[in-house]
Coordinates of N, CA, C and O in Angstrom, one line a residue:
X1 N 83.6 86.9 83.3 CA 85.0 86.6 83.4 C 85.5 87.0 84.7 O 85.1 88.2 85.2
X2 N 86.4 86.3 85.3 CA 87.0 86.6 86.6 C 88.4 87.3 86.4 O 89.1 86.8 85.8
X3 N 88.6 88.4 87.2 CA 89.8 89.1 87.0 C 90.3 89.4 88.4 O 89.6 89.6 89.4
X4 N 91.6 89.5 88.7 CA 92.2 90.0 89.9 C 92.9 91.4 89.5 O 93.9 91.5 89.0
X5 N 92.2 92.4 90.1 CA 92.6 93.7 89.7 C 93.0 94.3 91.2 O 92.2 94.5 92.0
X6 N 94.2 94.9 91.2 CA 94.6 95.6 92.4 C 94.4 94.7 93.8 O 93.8 95.2 94.7
X7 N 94.7 93.5 93.6 CA 94.5 92.5 94.7 C 93.1 92.2 95.1 O 93.0 91.5 96.1
X8 N 92.2 92.5 94.3 CA 90.8 92.2 94.5 C 90.3 91.3 93.3 O 90.5 91.6 92.3
X9 N 89.5 90.2 93.7 CA 88.9 89.5 92.7 C 87.5 90.1 92.3 O 86.9 90.6 93.1
X10 N 87.2 90.1 91.0 CA 86.1 90.6 90.5 C 85.6 89.9 89.3 O 86.4 89.3 88.7
X11 N 84.2 89.9 89.1 CA 83.7 89.2 88.0 C 83.2 90.5 87.1 O 82.4 91.4 87.6
X12 N 83.4 90.5 85.8 CA 83.0 91.6 84.9 C 82.3 90.8 83.7 O 82.6 89.6 83.4
X13 N 81.4 91.5 83.1 CA 80.7 90.9 81.9 C 81.6 91.0 80.7 O 81.7 90.2 79.9
X14 N 82.4 92.3 80.5 CA 83.3 92.4 79.5 C 83.0 91.6 78.2 O 83.3 90.5 78.1
X15 N 82.4 92.2 77.3 CA 81.9 91.6 75.9 C 83.1 90.9 75.3 O 84.4 91.2 75.5
X16 N 82.8 90.0 74.5 CA 83.9 89.3 73.7 C 84.6 90.3 72.9 O 84.0 91.2 72.2
X17 N 85.9 90.4 72.9 CA 86.6 91.2 72.3 C 87.0 92.5 73.0 O 87.7 93.5 72.5
X18 N 86.5 92.7 74.2 CA 86.8 93.9 75.0 C 88.2 93.9 75.4 O 88.8 93.0 75.7
X19 N 88.7 95.0 75.4 CA 90.1 95.2 75.7 C 90.2 95.3 77.3 O 89.2 95.7 78.0
X20 N 91.4 95.1 77.8 CA 91.6 95.2 79.2 C 91.4 96.6 79.6 O 90.7 96.9 80.7
X21 N 91.8 97.6 78.9 CA 91.5 99.0 79.2 C 90.0 99.3 79.3 O 89.5 100.0 80.1
X22 N 89.3 98.8 78.2 CA 87.8 99.0 78.3 C 87.2 98.5 79.5 O 86.4 99.0 80.2
X23 N 87.6 97.3 80.0 CA 87.1 96.6 81.2 C 87.4 97.5 82.5 O 86.6 97.6 83.3
X24 N 88.7 97.8 82.5 CA 89.3 98.6 83.7 C 88.5 99.9 83.8 O 88.1 100.3 84.9
X25 N 88.3 100.7 82.7 CA 87.7 101.9 82.8 C 86.2 101.9 82.9 O 85.5 102.6 83.7
X26 N 85.6 101.1 82.0 CA 84.1 101.1 81.8 C 83.4 100.2 82.8 O 82.3 100.6 83.4
X27 N 84.0 99.0 83.1 CA 83.3 98.1 84.1 C 83.8 98.4 85.4 O 83.0 98.1 86.4
X28 N 85.0 98.7 85.7 CA 85.5 98.7 87.1 C 85.7 100.2 87.6 O 86.0 100.4 88.6
X29 N 85.5 101.2 86.6 CA 85.6 102.5 87.0 C 87.0 103.1 87.4 O 87.2 104.0 88.2
X30 N 88.1 102.4 86.9 CA 89.5 102.7 87.2 C 89.9 103.7 86.2 O 89.9 103.3 85.1
X31 N 90.3 104.9 86.6 CA 90.6 105.9 85.7 C 92.1 106.2 85.5 O 92.4 107.1 84.8
X32 N 92.9 105.5 86.3 CA 94.4 105.7 86.2 C 94.9 105.4 84.6 O 95.5 106.2 84.1
X33 N 94.6 104.2 84.1 CA 95.0 103.9 82.7 C 94.1 104.9 81.8 O 93.0 104.8 81.9
X34 N 94.8 105.5 80.9 CA 94.2 106.4 80.0 C 94.0 105.7 78.6 O 95.0 105.0 78.2
X35 N 93.2 106.2 77.9 CA 93.0 105.8 76.4 C 93.9 107.0 75.6 O 93.6 108.1 75.8
X36 N 94.9 106.5 75.1 CA 95.7 107.5 74.3 C 95.7 107.1 72.8 O 94.8 107.7 72.1
X37 N 96.5 106.3 72.4 CA 96.4 106.0 70.9 C 95.7 104.8 70.4 O 95.3 104.7 69.4
X38 N 95.3 104.0 71.4 CA 94.7 102.8 71.0 C 95.4 101.6 70.4 O 94.9 100.7 69.9
X39 N 96.8 101.9 70.2 CA 97.6 100.9 69.4 C 98.7 100.4 70.2 O 99.7 99.9 69.7
X40 N 98.8 100.8 71.6 CA 99.9 100.3 72.4 C 101.1 101.0 72.3 O 102.2 100.5 72.6
X41 N 101.1 102.2 71.7 CA 102.3 102.9 71.3 C 102.7 104.1 72.2 O 103.8 104.5 72.3
X42 N 101.7 104.7 72.8 CA 102.0 105.9 73.6 C 102.3 105.7 75.2 O 102.8 106.4 75.8
X43 N 101.8 104.5 75.6 CA 102.0 104.1 77.0 C 101.0 104.8 78.1 O 101.1 104.4 79.1
X44 N 100.0 105.6 77.6 CA 99.0 106.1 78.6 C 98.3 105.1 79.3 O 97.8 105.3 80.4
X45 N 98.1 103.9 78.7 CA 97.2 102.8 79.3 C 97.9 101.8 80.0 O 97.4 100.7 80.5
X46 N 99.2 102.0 80.2 CA 100.1 101.0 81.0 C 99.5 100.5 82.2 O 99.3 101.3 83.1
X47 N 99.6 99.2 82.5 CA 99.2 98.5 83.8 C 100.4 97.5 83.9 O 101.2 97.2 83.1
X48 N 100.4 96.9 85.1 CA 101.2 95.8 85.3 C 100.4 94.6 85.4 O 99.3 94.3 85.9
X49 N 100.9 93.5 84.5 CA 100.2 92.2 84.5 C 101.3 91.2 85.1 O 102.3 91.0 84.5
X50 N 101.0 90.7 86.2 CA 101.9 89.8 86.9 C 103.3 90.6 87.0 O 104.4 90.1 87.0
X51 N 103.2 91.8 87.3 CA 104.3 92.6 87.6 C 105.1 93.1 86.4 O 106.0 93.9 86.6
X52 N 104.6 92.9 85.2 CA 105.3 93.3 84.0 C 104.5 94.4 83.4 O 103.2 94.2 83.2
X53 N 105.0 95.5 82.8 CA 104.4 96.6 82.2 C 103.7 96.0 81.0 O 104.4 95.3 80.2
X54 N 102.5 96.4 80.7 CA 101.7 96.0 79.6 C 100.8 97.1 79.2 O 100.3 97.8 79.9
X55 N 100.5 97.2 77.8 CA 99.6 98.1 77.3 C 98.1 97.5 77.2 O 97.8 96.8 76.5
X56 N 97.4 98.1 78.1 CA 96.0 97.5 78.4 C 95.0 97.8 77.2 O 94.1 97.1 76.9
X57 N 95.4 98.8 76.2 CA 94.4 99.1 75.2 C 94.6 97.9 74.1 O 93.7 97.9 73.2
X58 N 95.6 97.1 74.0 CA 95.8 96.1 73.1 C 95.7 94.8 73.6 O 95.8 93.8 72.9
X59 N 95.4 94.5 74.8 CA 95.3 93.2 75.4 C 93.8 92.8 75.6 O 93.1 93.5 76.2
X60 N 93.4 91.8 75.0 CA 91.9 91.3 75.2 C 92.0 90.9 76.6 O 92.7 90.3 77.2
X61 N 90.8 91.5 77.2 CA 90.6 91.2 78.7 C 90.5 89.7 78.9 O 91.1 89.2 79.9
X62 N 90.0 88.9 78.1 CA 89.9 87.5 78.4 C 91.3 86.9 78.6 O 91.5 85.9 79.2
X63 N 92.3 87.4 78.0 CA 93.7 86.8 78.0 C 94.4 87.1 79.3 O 95.4 86.4 79.6
X64 N 93.8 87.9 80.1 CA 94.5 88.1 81.5 C 93.6 87.6 82.6 O 94.0 87.9 83.7
X65 N 92.6 86.9 82.4 CA 91.9 86.2 83.4 C 92.8 85.3 84.2 O 93.5 84.5 83.7
X66 N 92.6 85.4 85.4 CA 93.5 84.6 86.3 C 94.8 85.2 86.7 O 95.6 84.7 87.4
X67 N 95.1 86.3 86.0 CA 96.5 86.8 86.3 C 96.3 88.1 87.2 O 95.3 88.6 87.3
X68 N 97.4 88.6 87.7 CA 97.3 89.8 88.6 C 97.5 91.0 87.8 O 98.6 91.1 87.2
X69 N 96.5 91.9 87.9 CA 96.6 93.0 87.3 C 96.6 94.3 88.2 O 95.9 94.3 89.2
X70 N 97.6 95.2 88.1 CA 97.8 96.3 89.0 C 97.7 97.6 88.1 O 98.4 97.7 87.1
X71 N 96.8 98.4 88.4 CA 96.6 99.7 87.9 C 97.3 100.8 88.9 O 97.7 100.5 90.0
X72 N 97.3 102.0 88.4 CA 97.9 103.1 89.2 C 97.2 103.1 90.5 O 97.8 103.5 91.6
X73 N 95.9 103.0 90.6 CA 95.0 103.0 91.8 C 95.5 102.0 92.8 O 95.3 102.0 94.0
X74 N 96.1 100.9 92.3 CA 96.4 99.7 93.1 C 98.0 99.8 93.7 O 98.3 99.0 94.4
X75 N 98.7 100.7 93.2 CA 100.1 100.9 93.8 C 100.1 101.4 95.2 O 100.7 100.8 95.9
X76 N 99.3 102.4 95.4 CA 99.1 102.9 96.7 C 97.8 103.5 97.0 O 96.9 103.2 96.2
X77 N 97.7 104.3 98.0 CA 96.4 105.0 98.3 C 96.6 106.5 98.5 O 97.8 106.8 98.6
X78 N 95.5 107.2 98.5 CA 95.7 108.7 98.7 C 96.5 108.9 100.0 O 97.2 109.9 100.1
X79 N 96.2 108.1 101.0 CA 96.8 108.3 102.3 C 98.2 107.5 102.6 O 98.9 107.9 103.4
X80 N 98.6 106.8 101.6 CA 99.9 105.9 101.7 C 100.3 105.8 100.2 O 100.1 104.7 99.7
X81 N 100.9 106.7 99.6 CA 101.3 106.7 98.2 C 102.4 105.7 98.2 O 103.3 105.4 99.1
X82 N 102.5 104.9 97.0 CA 103.6 104.1 96.7 C 104.8 104.8 96.5 O 104.7 106.1 96.0
X83 N 106.0 104.5 96.9 CA 107.2 105.3 96.6 C 107.5 105.9 95.4 O 107.9 107.0 95.1
X84 N 107.0 105.1 94.2 CA 107.1 105.6 92.9 C 106.1 106.9 92.8 O 106.5 107.9 92.2
X85 N 104.9 106.7 93.2 CA 104.0 107.9 93.2 C 104.4 109.1 93.9 O 104.4 110.2 93.7
X86 N 105.2 108.9 95.2 CA 105.6 109.8 96.0 C 106.8 110.6 95.4 O 106.9 111.7 95.5
X87 N 107.6 109.7 94.6 CA 108.8 110.4 93.9 C 108.2 111.3 92.8 O 108.9 112.5 92.7
X88 N 107.1 111.0 92.2 CA 106.7 111.9 91.2 C 106.1 113.3 91.9 O 106.2 114.2 91.2
X89 N 105.5 113.1 93.0 CA 105.0 114.2 93.7 C 106.2 115.1 94.2 O 106.1 116.3 93.9
X90 N 107.2 114.4 94.7 CA 108.3 115.2 95.3 C 109.0 115.9 94.1 O 109.5 117.0 94.4
X91 N 109.2 115.3 93.0 CA 109.9 116.0 91.8 C 109.0 116.9 90.9 O 109.4 117.5 90.0
X92 N 107.8 117.1 91.5 CA 106.6 117.8 90.6 C 106.9 117.5 89.2 O 106.9 118.3 88.4
X93 N 106.6 116.2 88.9 CA 106.8 115.7 87.6 C 105.6 115.5 86.6 O 105.4 114.6 86.1
X94 N 104.7 116.5 86.9 CA 103.4 116.5 86.1 C 103.1 117.7 85.6 O 103.4 118.8 86.3
X95 N 102.7 117.8 84.4 CA 102.0 119.0 83.8 C 100.5 118.7 83.6 O 99.8 118.8 84.4
X96 N 100.3 118.2 82.3 CA 98.9 117.9 82.1 C 98.4 116.6 82.6 O 97.4 116.4 83.1
X97 N 99.4 115.7 82.9 CA 99.2 114.5 83.6 C 98.8 113.2 82.8 O 98.5 112.2 83.3
X98 N 98.4 113.5 81.5 CA 98.0 112.5 80.7 C 99.0 111.2 80.5 O 98.5 110.1 80.6
X99 N 100.2 111.5 80.5 CA 101.3 110.4 80.3 C 101.6 109.8 81.7 O 102.2 108.8 81.8
X100 N 101.2 110.5 82.7 CA 101.7 110.2 84.1 C 101.4 108.7 84.5 O 102.3 108.0 85.0
X101 N 100.2 108.1 84.2 CA 99.8 106.8 84.5 C 101.0 105.8 83.9 O 101.5 105.1 84.7
X102 N 101.2 106.0 82.6 CA 102.2 105.2 81.9 C 103.6 105.3 82.5 O 104.4 104.3 82.7
X103 N 104.0 106.6 82.8 CA 105.3 107.0 83.3 C 105.5 106.1 84.7 O 106.5 105.5 85.0
X104 N 104.5 106.4 85.5 CA 104.6 105.7 87.0 C 104.6 104.3 86.9 O 105.3 103.6 87.5
X105 N 103.7 103.6 86.1 CA 103.7 102.2 85.9 C 104.9 101.5 85.4 O 105.4 100.6 85.9
X106 N 105.5 102.2 84.3 CA 106.6 101.8 83.8 C 107.9 101.9 84.8 O 108.8 101.0 84.9
X107 N 107.9 103.0 85.6 CA 108.9 103.3 86.6 C 108.8 102.3 87.6 O 109.8 101.6 88.2
X108 N 107.6 102.0 88.0 CA 107.4 100.8 89.1 C 107.9 99.5 88.7 O 108.6 98.8 89.4
X109 N 107.6 99.1 87.3 CA 108.1 97.9 86.8 C 109.6 97.9 86.8 O 110.2 97.0 87.2
X110 N 110.2 99.0 86.4 CA 111.6 99.1 86.2 C 112.3 98.9 87.6 O 113.3 98.2 87.8
X111 N 111.8 99.7 88.6 CA 112.3 99.6 90.0 C 112.1 98.3 90.7 O 113.0 98.1 91.6
X112 N 111.2 97.6 90.3 CA 111.0 96.2 90.9 C 112.0 95.2 90.4 O 112.5 94.4 91.0
X113 N 112.6 95.5 89.2 CA 113.6 94.7 88.5 C 114.9 95.1 88.9 O 115.9 94.5 89.2
X114 N 115.1 96.5 88.9 CA 116.5 97.2 89.2 C 116.3 98.3 90.1 O 115.8 99.4 89.8
X115 N 116.8 98.1 91.3 CA 116.5 99.0 92.3 C 117.3 100.3 92.2 O 117.0 101.4 92.8
X116 N 118.4 100.3 91.6 CA 119.2 101.5 91.3 C 119.6 101.7 89.9 O 120.9 101.7 89.5
X117 N 118.7 102.0 89.0 CA 118.9 102.1 87.6 C 119.8 103.5 87.3 O 119.6 104.4 88.0
X118 N 120.5 103.3 86.3 CA 121.3 104.7 85.8 C 120.3 105.6 85.1 O 119.2 105.1 84.7
X119 N 120.8 106.8 85.0 CA 119.8 107.7 84.3 C 119.5 107.2 82.8 O 118.5 107.3 82.4
X120 N 120.6 106.7 82.2 CA 120.4 106.1 80.9 C 119.5 105.1 80.7 O 118.6 104.9 79.9
X121 N 119.6 104.2 81.8 CA 118.5 103.1 81.9 C 117.1 103.5 82.1 O 116.1 103.0 81.5
X122 N 116.9 104.6 82.9 CA 115.6 105.1 83.1 C 115.2 105.7 81.8 O 114.0 105.5 81.4
X123 N 116.0 106.5 81.2 CA 115.6 107.1 79.9 C 115.1 106.0 78.8 O 114.2 106.2 78.2
X124 N 115.9 105.0 78.7 CA 115.6 103.9 77.9 C 114.3 103.3 78.2 O 113.6 102.9 77.2
X125 N 114.1 103.0 79.5 CA 112.9 102.2 79.9 C 111.7 103.1 79.6 O 110.6 102.6 79.1
X126 N 111.7 104.4 79.7 CA 110.5 105.3 79.6 C 110.5 105.9 78.2 O 109.6 106.6 77.8
X127 N 111.4 105.5 77.3 CA 111.3 105.9 75.8 C 110.2 105.7 75.1 O 109.8 106.5 74.3
X128 N 109.4 104.6 75.4 CA 108.2 104.3 74.7 C 107.1 105.0 75.2 O 106.0 104.8 74.8
X129 N 107.1 105.8 76.2 CA 106.0 106.4 76.8 C 106.1 107.9 76.3 O 107.1 108.6 76.6
X130 N 105.1 108.4 75.6 CA 105.1 109.8 75.1 C 104.5 110.7 76.0 O 103.5 110.6 76.7
X131 N 105.4 111.9 76.1 CA 104.9 113.1 77.0 C 105.1 114.3 76.0 O 106.1 114.6 75.6
X132 N 103.9 114.8 75.8 CA 103.9 116.1 74.9 C 104.3 117.3 75.6 O 104.5 118.3 75.1
X133 N 104.1 117.3 77.0 CA 104.4 118.6 77.8 C 105.9 118.9 78.0 O 106.2 120.1 78.3
X134 N 106.7 117.9 77.7 CA 108.2 118.1 77.9 C 108.7 118.0 79.3 O 109.6 118.7 79.7
X135 N 108.0 117.3 80.2 CA 108.5 117.2 81.6 C 109.5 116.0 81.8 O 109.6 115.4 82.8
X136 N 110.2 115.7 80.7 CA 111.1 114.4 80.8 C 112.2 114.6 81.8 O 112.5 113.7 82.5
X137 N 112.7 115.8 82.1 CA 113.7 115.9 83.0 C 113.2 115.7 84.4 O 113.9 115.0 85.2
X138 N 112.1 116.3 84.8 CA 111.4 116.1 86.0 C 111.0 114.6 86.2 O 111.0 114.0 87.3
X139 N 110.6 114.0 85.1 CA 110.2 112.5 85.3 C 111.4 111.7 85.6 O 111.3 110.7 86.4
X140 N 112.5 111.9 85.0 CA 113.7 111.2 85.3 C 114.1 111.5 86.8 O 114.5 110.5 87.5
X141 N 114.0 112.7 87.2 CA 114.3 113.0 88.6 C 113.4 112.3 89.5 O 113.7 111.8 90.6
X142 N 112.1 112.2 89.1 CA 111.1 111.5 90.0 C 111.4 109.9 90.1 O 111.2 109.4 91.2
X143 N 111.8 109.3 89.1 CA 112.2 107.9 89.1 C 113.4 107.8 89.9 O 113.5 106.9 90.8
X144 N 114.4 108.6 89.8 CA 115.6 108.7 90.7 C 115.2 108.7 92.2 O 115.8 108.1 93.1
X145 N 114.2 109.8 92.4 CA 113.7 109.9 93.8 C 113.1 108.6 94.3 O 113.2 108.3 95.4
X146 N 112.2 108.0 93.5 CA 111.4 106.9 93.7 C 112.4 105.7 94.1 O 112.2 105.0 95.1
X147 N 113.5 105.6 93.4 CA 114.5 104.6 93.6 C 115.1 104.8 95.1 O 115.2 103.7 95.9
X148 N 115.3 106.0 95.6 CA 115.8 106.3 96.9 C 114.7 105.9 97.9 O 115.1 105.3 98.9
X149 N 113.6 106.3 97.6 CA 112.5 106.0 98.6 C 112.3 104.5 98.7 O 112.1 104.1 99.8
X150 N 112.3 103.8 97.6 CA 112.2 102.3 97.6 C 113.3 101.6 98.4 O 113.1 100.8 99.4
X151 N 114.5 102.1 98.2 CA 115.6 101.6 99.1 C 115.5 101.9 100.5 O 115.8 101.0 101.3
X152 N 115.1 103.1 100.8 CA 114.8 103.4 102.2 C 113.8 102.6 102.9 O 113.8 102.1 104.0
X153 N 112.7 102.3 102.2 CA 111.6 101.5 102.6 C 112.2 100.0 102.9 O 111.7 99.4 103.9
X154 N 112.9 99.5 102.0 CA 113.4 98.2 102.1 C 114.3 98.1 103.3 O 114.3 97.1 104.1
X155 N 115.1 99.1 103.6 CA 116.1 99.1 104.7 C 115.3 99.3 106.0 O 115.8 98.7 107.0
X156 N 114.1 99.8 105.9 CA 113.3 99.9 107.2 C 112.5 98.6 107.5 O 111.6 98.6 108.3
X157 N 112.6 97.7 106.5 CA 111.9 96.4 106.7 C 110.6 96.4 105.9 O 109.7 95.6 106.1
X158 N 110.5 97.3 104.8 CA 109.4 97.0 103.8 C 108.2 97.6 104.4 O 107.1 97.5 103.6
X159 N 108.1 98.3 105.4 CA 106.9 98.8 106.0 C 105.7 99.0 105.0 O 105.1 98.6 104.3

């Protein structure tokens, strides 16, 4: 099956019934999306499919063939973080880090649609992502910081 992951075309064997999460982690070696609940309820496995946040643990990989899939690794690079990733670094919004993939991906999807969301909107958008460490305050600060960084980037011409 052919997939486009992080702007690269790839062919994977992915057995019939393999989830997108299984293909991303096992076949492509991408460790951003995490296996959490396996039911699409915790958000640890969140990726973007055609720019929309989606739970990779419940999506059959065959259903996303031909669509654009973005994982945490595809947002930025270690030398050029995406503004959302940088916002999380700036706000020190991680403890154990297990939920971080989902929080970052949901924030990226939100900020692509709404460049300046209110705190209430951020909280509502991230409410389906579980964080057991309790870094919710820092995570909201990170998303607000990311919104500023994205606006600055756009004002500079999208660099």
